[in-house]
PDB file of N, CA and C in Angstrom:
ATOM      1  N   MET A1033    -131.847 -12.331-143.424  1.00 53.00           N
ATOM      2  CA  MET A1033    -131.965 -13.754-143.688  1.00 53.00           C
ATOM      3  C   MET A1033    -133.105 -13.971-144.675  1.00 53.00           C
ATOM      4  N   MET A1034    -132.835 -14.626-145.749  1.00 58.00           N
ATOM      5  CA  MET A1034    -133.847 -14.905-146.763  1.00 58.00           C
ATOM      6  C   MET A1034    -134.355 -16.335-146.578  1.00 58.00           C
ATOM      7  N   LEU A1035    -135.647 -16.490-146.478  1.00 56.00           N
ATOM      8  CA  LEU A1035    -136.237 -17.809-146.314  1.00 56.00           C
ATOM      9  C   LEU A1035    -136.481 -18.449-147.664  1.00 56.00           C
ATOM     10  N   SER A1036    -136.259 -19.752-147.732  1.00 63.00           N
ATOM     11  CA  SER A1036    -136.577 -20.462-148.962  1.00 63.00           C
ATOM     12  C   SER A1036    -138.090 -20.621-149.044  1.00 63.00           C
ATOM     13  N   PRO A1037    -138.635 -20.883-150.233  1.00 59.00           N
ATOM     14  CA  PRO A1037    -140.096 -21.019-150.373  1.00 59.00           C
ATOM     15  C   PRO A1037    -140.699 -22.102-149.476  1.00 59.00           C
ATOM     16  N   SER A1038    -139.913 -23.115-149.108  1.00 65.00           N
ATOM     17  CA  SER A1038    -140.447 -24.186-148.254  1.00 65.00           C
ATOM     18  C   SER A1038    -140.429 -23.806-146.777  1.00 65.00           C
ATOM     19  N   ARG A1039    -139.822 -22.675-146.421  1.00 73.00           N
ATOM     20  CA  ARG A1039    -139.750 -22.241-145.027  1.00 73.00           C
ATOM     21  C   ARG A1039    -140.637 -21.023-144.830  1.00 73.00           C
ATOM     22  N   ASN A1040    -141.871 -21.245-144.442  1.00 86.00           N
ATOM     23  CA  ASN A1040    -142.764 -20.123-144.190  1.00 86.00           C
ATOM     24  C   ASN A1040    -142.799 -19.825-142.689  1.00 86.00           C
ATOM     25  N   VAL A1041    -143.508 -18.805-142.301  1.00 88.00           N
ATOM     26  CA  VAL A1041    -143.550 -18.387-140.900  1.00 88.00           C
ATOM     27  C   VAL A1041    -144.108 -19.493-140.008  1.00 88.00           C
ATOM     28  N   SER A1042    -145.127 -20.181-140.484  1.00 88.00           N
ATOM     29  CA  SER A1042    -145.719 -21.270-139.707  1.00 88.00           C
ATOM     30  C   SER A1042    -144.691 -22.355-139.417  1.00 88.00           C
ATOM     31  N   ARG A1043    -143.957 -22.748-140.440  1.00 91.00           N
ATOM     32  CA  ARG A1043    -142.942 -23.798-140.273  1.00 91.00           C
ATOM     33  C   ARG A1043    -141.822 -23.320-139.352  1.00 91.00           C
ATOM     34  N   LEU A1044    -141.426 -22.071-139.506  1.00 92.00           N
ATOM     35  CA  LEU A1044    -140.377 -21.509-138.664  1.00 92.00           C
ATOM     36  C   LEU A1044    -140.797 -21.519-137.194  1.00 92.00           C
ATOM     37  N   LEU A1045    -142.043 -21.149-136.919  1.00 94.00           N
ATOM     38  CA  LEU A1045    -142.556 -21.165-135.545  1.00 94.00           C
ATOM     39  C   LEU A1045    -142.595 -22.584-134.997  1.00 94.00           C
ATOM     40  N   THR A1046    -143.094 -23.524-135.778  1.00 94.00           N
ATOM     41  CA  THR A1046    -143.178 -24.918-135.342  1.00 94.00           C
ATOM     42  C   THR A1046    -141.793 -25.488-135.047  1.00 94.00           C
ATOM     43  N   ASP A1047    -140.852 -25.222-135.932  1.00 95.00           N
ATOM     44  CA  ASP A1047    -139.483 -25.716-135.733  1.00 95.00           C
ATOM     45  C   ASP A1047    -138.844 -25.111-134.492  1.00 95.00           C
ATOM     46  N   THR A1048    -139.021 -23.816-134.297  1.00 96.00           N
ATOM     47  CA  THR A1048    -138.436 -23.148-133.132  1.00 96.00           C
ATOM     48  C   THR A1048    -139.083 -23.641-131.843  1.00 96.00           C
ATOM     49  N   ALA A1049    -140.396 -23.823-131.870  1.00 97.00           N
ATOM     50  CA  ALA A1049    -141.099 -24.336-130.679  1.00 97.00           C
ATOM     51  C   ALA A1049    -140.635 -25.750-130.346  1.00 97.00           C
ATOM     52  N   SER A1050    -140.322 -26.515-131.356  1.00 97.00           N
ATOM     53  CA  SER A1050    -139.835 -27.877-131.141  1.00 97.00           C
ATOM     54  C   SER A1050    -138.433 -27.873-130.523  1.00 97.00           C
ATOM     55  N   ARG A1051    -137.578 -26.970-130.987  1.00 97.00           N
ATOM     56  CA  ARG A1051    -136.199 -26.913-130.496  1.00 97.00           C
ATOM     57  C   ARG A1051    -136.061 -26.182-129.167  1.00 97.00           C
ATOM     58  N   HIS A1052    -136.873 -25.142-128.961  1.00 97.00           N
ATOM     59  CA  HIS A1052    -136.725 -24.288-127.772  1.00 97.00           C
ATOM     60  C   HIS A1052    -138.098 -23.949-127.172  1.00 97.00           C
ATOM     61  N   PRO A1053    -138.843 -24.930-126.716  1.00 97.00           N
ATOM     62  CA  PRO A1053    -140.226 -24.671-126.278  1.00 97.00           C
ATOM     63  C   PRO A1053    -140.360 -23.706-125.112  1.00 97.00           C
ATOM     64  N   GLU A1054    -139.392 -23.646-124.233  1.00 98.00           N
ATOM     65  CA  GLU A1054    -139.517 -22.812-123.037  1.00 98.00           C
ATOM     66  C   GLU A1054    -138.887 -21.432-123.184  1.00 98.00           C
ATOM     67  N   ARG A1055    -138.291 -21.147-124.314  1.00 98.00           N
ATOM     68  CA  ARG A1055    -137.739 -19.803-124.532  1.00 98.00           C
ATOM     69  C   ARG A1055    -138.864 -18.813-124.772  1.00 98.00           C
ATOM     70  N   ASN A1056    -138.618 -17.574-124.402  1.00 98.00           N
ATOM     71  CA  ASN A1056    -139.608 -16.520-124.630  1.00 98.00           C
ATOM     72  C   ASN A1056    -139.674 -16.171-126.115  1.00 98.00           C
ATOM     73  N   ALA A1057    -140.879 -16.205-126.645  1.00 97.00           N
ATOM     74  CA  ALA A1057    -141.114 -15.790-128.023  1.00 97.00           C
ATOM     75  C   ALA A1057    -141.561 -14.332-128.048  1.00 97.00           C
ATOM     76  N   ILE A1058    -142.367 -13.952-127.062  1.00 97.00           N
ATOM     77  CA  ILE A1058    -142.908 -12.595-126.983  1.00 97.00           C
ATOM     78  C   ILE A1058    -142.793 -12.115-125.542  1.00 97.00           C
ATOM     79  N   VAL A1059    -142.282 -10.907-125.380  1.00 98.00           N
ATOM     80  CA  VAL A1059    -142.233 -10.260-124.067  1.00 98.00           C
ATOM     81  C   VAL A1059    -142.894  -8.902-124.229  1.00 98.00           C
ATOM     82  N   PHE A1060    -143.933  -8.679-123.428  1.00 97.00           N
ATOM     83  CA  PHE A1060    -144.662  -7.416-123.464  1.00 97.00           C
ATOM     84  C   PHE A1060    -144.865  -6.974-122.036  1.00 97.00           C
ATOM     85  N   GLY A1061    -144.021  -6.073-121.595  1.00 97.00           N
ATOM     86  CA  GLY A1061    -144.073  -5.664-120.191  1.00 97.00           C
ATOM     87  C   GLY A1061    -143.729  -6.846-119.307  1.00 97.00           C
ATOM     88  N   GLU A1062    -144.620  -7.166-118.411  1.00 97.00           N
ATOM     89  CA  GLU A1062    -144.411  -8.304-117.510  1.00 97.00           C
ATOM     90  C   GLU A1062    -144.917  -9.624-118.091  1.00 97.00           C
ATOM     91  N   ASP A1063    -145.584  -9.573-119.226  1.00 97.00           N
ATOM     92  CA  ASP A1063    -146.122 -10.782-119.855  1.00 97.00           C
ATOM     93  C   ASP A1063    -145.080 -11.438-120.743  1.00 97.00           C
ATOM     94  N   HIS A1064    -144.961 -12.749-120.598  1.00 97.00           N
ATOM     95  CA  HIS A1064    -144.020 -13.535-121.390  1.00 97.00           C
ATOM     96  C   HIS A1064    -144.787 -14.702-122.007  1.00 97.00           C
ATOM     97  N   ILE A1065    -144.586 -14.951-123.284  1.00 98.00           N
ATOM     98  CA  ILE A1065    -145.214 -16.080-123.965  1.00 98.00           C
ATOM     99  C   ILE A1065    -144.095 -16.929-124.560  1.00 98.00           C
ATOM    100  N   THR A1066    -144.085 -18.210-124.214  1.00 98.00           N
ATOM    101  CA  THR A1066    -143.049 -19.103-124.728  1.00 98.00           C
ATOM    102  C   THR A1066    -143.373 -19.517-126.161  1.00 98.00           C
ATOM    103  N   TYR A1067    -142.358 -20.068-126.828  1.00 97.00           N
ATOM    104  CA  TYR A1067    -142.583 -20.571-128.184  1.00 97.00           C
ATOM    105  C   TYR A1067    -143.622 -21.693-128.186  1.00 97.00           C
ATOM    106  N   ALA A1068    -143.605 -22.540-127.169  1.00 97.00           N
ATOM    107  CA  ALA A1068    -144.585 -23.624-127.098  1.00 97.00           C
ATOM    108  C   ALA A1068    -146.006 -23.071-126.985  1.00 97.00           C
ATOM    109  N   ALA A1069    -146.196 -22.063-126.132  1.00 98.00           N
ATOM    110  CA  ALA A1069    -147.523 -21.469-125.955  1.00 98.00           C
ATOM    111  C   ALA A1069    -147.966 -20.728-127.215  1.00 98.00           C
ATOM    112  N   LEU A1070    -147.040 -20.031-127.854  1.00 97.00           N
ATOM    113  CA  LEU A1070    -147.369 -19.309-129.081  1.00 97.00           C
ATOM    114  C   LEU A1070    -147.742 -20.275-130.200  1.00 97.00           C
ATOM    115  N   ASP A1071    -146.999 -21.359-130.322  1.00 96.00           N
ATOM    116  CA  ASP A1071    -147.301 -22.369-131.337  1.00 96.00           C
ATOM    117  C   ASP A1071    -148.668 -23.000-131.083  1.00 96.00           C
ATOM    118  N   ALA A1072    -148.975 -23.302-129.834  1.00 97.00           N
ATOM    119  CA  ALA A1072    -150.276 -23.893-129.492  1.00 97.00           C
ATOM    120  C   ALA A1072    -151.411 -22.921-129.812  1.00 97.00           C
ATOM    121  N   ALA A1073    -151.229 -21.648-129.500  1.00 97.00           N
ATOM    122  CA  ALA A1073    -152.258 -20.645-129.791  1.00 97.00           C
ATOM    123  C   ALA A1073    -152.448 -20.491-131.298  1.00 97.00           C
ATOM    124  N   ALA A1074    -151.355 -20.479-132.040  1.00 95.00           N
ATOM    125  CA  ALA A1074    -151.448 -20.368-133.503  1.00 95.00           C
ATOM    126  C   ALA A1074    -152.173 -21.573-134.092  1.00 95.00           C
ATOM    127  N   ASN A1075    -151.929 -22.744-133.556  1.00 95.00           N
ATOM    128  CA  ASN A1075    -152.625 -23.946-134.031  1.00 95.00           C
ATOM    129  C   ASN A1075    -154.106 -23.903-133.716  1.00 95.00           C
ATOM    130  N   ARG A1076    -154.479 -23.363-132.558  1.00 97.00           N
ATOM    131  CA  ARG A1076    -155.901 -23.236-132.220  1.00 97.00           C
ATOM    132  C   ARG A1076    -156.607 -22.290-133.211  1.00 97.00           C
ATOM    133  N   VAL A1077    -155.959 -21.178-133.524  1.00 96.00           N
ATOM    134  CA  VAL A1077    -156.533 -20.235-134.483  1.00 96.00           C
ATOM    135  C   VAL A1077    -156.674 -20.891-135.854  1.00 96.00           C
ATOM    136  N   ALA A1078    -155.626 -21.591-136.279  1.00 93.00           N
ATOM    137  CA  ALA A1078    -155.670 -22.257-137.589  1.00 93.00           C
ATOM    138  C   ALA A1078    -156.790 -23.284-137.650  1.00 93.00           C
ATOM    139  N   ASN A1079    -156.975 -24.042-136.566  1.00 95.00           N
ATOM    140  CA  ASN A1079    -158.044 -25.041-136.544  1.00 95.00           C
ATOM    141  C   ASN A1079    -159.421 -24.402-136.559  1.00 95.00           C
ATOM    142  N   LEU A1080    -159.574 -23.257-135.919  1.00 96.00           N
ATOM    143  CA  LEU A1080    -160.850 -22.552-135.966  1.00 96.00           C
ATOM    144  C   LEU A1080    -161.165 -22.063-137.392  1.00 96.00           C
ATOM    145  N   LEU A1081    -160.118 -21.691-138.125  1.00 95.00           N
ATOM    146  CA  LEU A1081    -160.329 -21.209-139.485  1.00 95.00           C
ATOM    147  C   LEU A1081    -160.687 -22.322-140.468  1.00 95.00           C
ATOM    148  N   VAL A1082    -160.270 -23.540-140.126  1.00 93.00           N
ATOM    149  CA  VAL A1082    -160.593 -24.678-140.992  1.00 93.00           C
ATOM    150  C   VAL A1082    -162.049 -24.990-140.798  1.00 93.00           C
TER     151      VAL A1082
END
Protein backbone atom coordinates (compact mmCIF):
# COMPACT_ATOMS: atom_id res chain seq x y z
CA MET A 1 0.00 0.00 0.00
CA MET A 2 1.48 3.33 -1.03
CA LEU A 3 0.58 6.33 1.10
CA SER A 4 -0.07 9.69 -0.46
CA PRO A 5 2.10 12.59 0.77
CA SER A 6 -0.82 13.88 2.89
CA ARG A 7 -1.11 10.53 4.73
CA ASN A 8 1.80 10.18 7.12
CA VAL A 9 2.18 7.70 9.97
CA SER A 10 0.87 10.19 12.53
CA ARG A 11 -2.30 10.81 10.54
CA LEU A 12 -2.77 7.09 9.91
CA LEU A 13 -2.52 6.37 13.65
CA THR A 14 -4.94 9.18 14.54
CA ASP A 15 -7.46 8.04 11.94
CA THR A 16 -7.26 4.40 13.02
CA ALA A 17 -7.57 5.33 16.70
CA SER A 18 -10.65 7.37 15.85
CA ARG A 19 -12.29 4.52 13.92
CA HIS A 20 -11.19 1.58 16.10
CA PRO A 21 -10.06 2.87 19.52
CA GLU A 22 -10.43 -0.44 21.37
CA ARG A 23 -8.69 -2.66 18.82
CA ASN A 24 -5.23 -3.92 19.66
CA ALA A 25 -2.49 -1.93 17.98
CA ILE A 26 0.41 -3.75 19.65
CA VAL A 27 0.54 -7.20 21.23
CA PHE A 28 3.72 -8.23 23.00
CA GLY A 29 3.34 -11.41 24.95
CA GLU A 30 0.57 -10.79 27.44
CA ASP A 31 0.70 -7.00 26.98
CA HIS A 32 -1.86 -5.39 24.70
CA ILE A 33 -1.98 -1.70 23.73
CA THR A 34 -5.08 -0.33 22.02
CA TYR A 35 -5.02 2.21 19.22
CA ALA A 36 -6.50 4.79 21.60
CA ALA A 37 -3.73 4.22 24.17
CA LEU A 38 -1.02 4.24 21.50
CA ASP A 39 -2.35 7.48 20.01
CA ALA A 40 -2.48 9.11 23.46
CA ALA A 41 1.10 8.03 24.22
CA ALA A 42 2.31 9.32 20.85
CA ASN A 43 0.63 12.66 21.52
CA ARG A 44 2.29 12.92 24.94
CA VAL A 45 5.71 12.33 23.36
CA ALA A 46 5.00 14.87 20.62
CA ASN A 47 3.94 17.47 23.19
CA LEU A 48 7.10 16.89 25.21
CA LEU A 49 9.17 17.50 22.08
CA VAL A 50 7.44 20.80 21.41
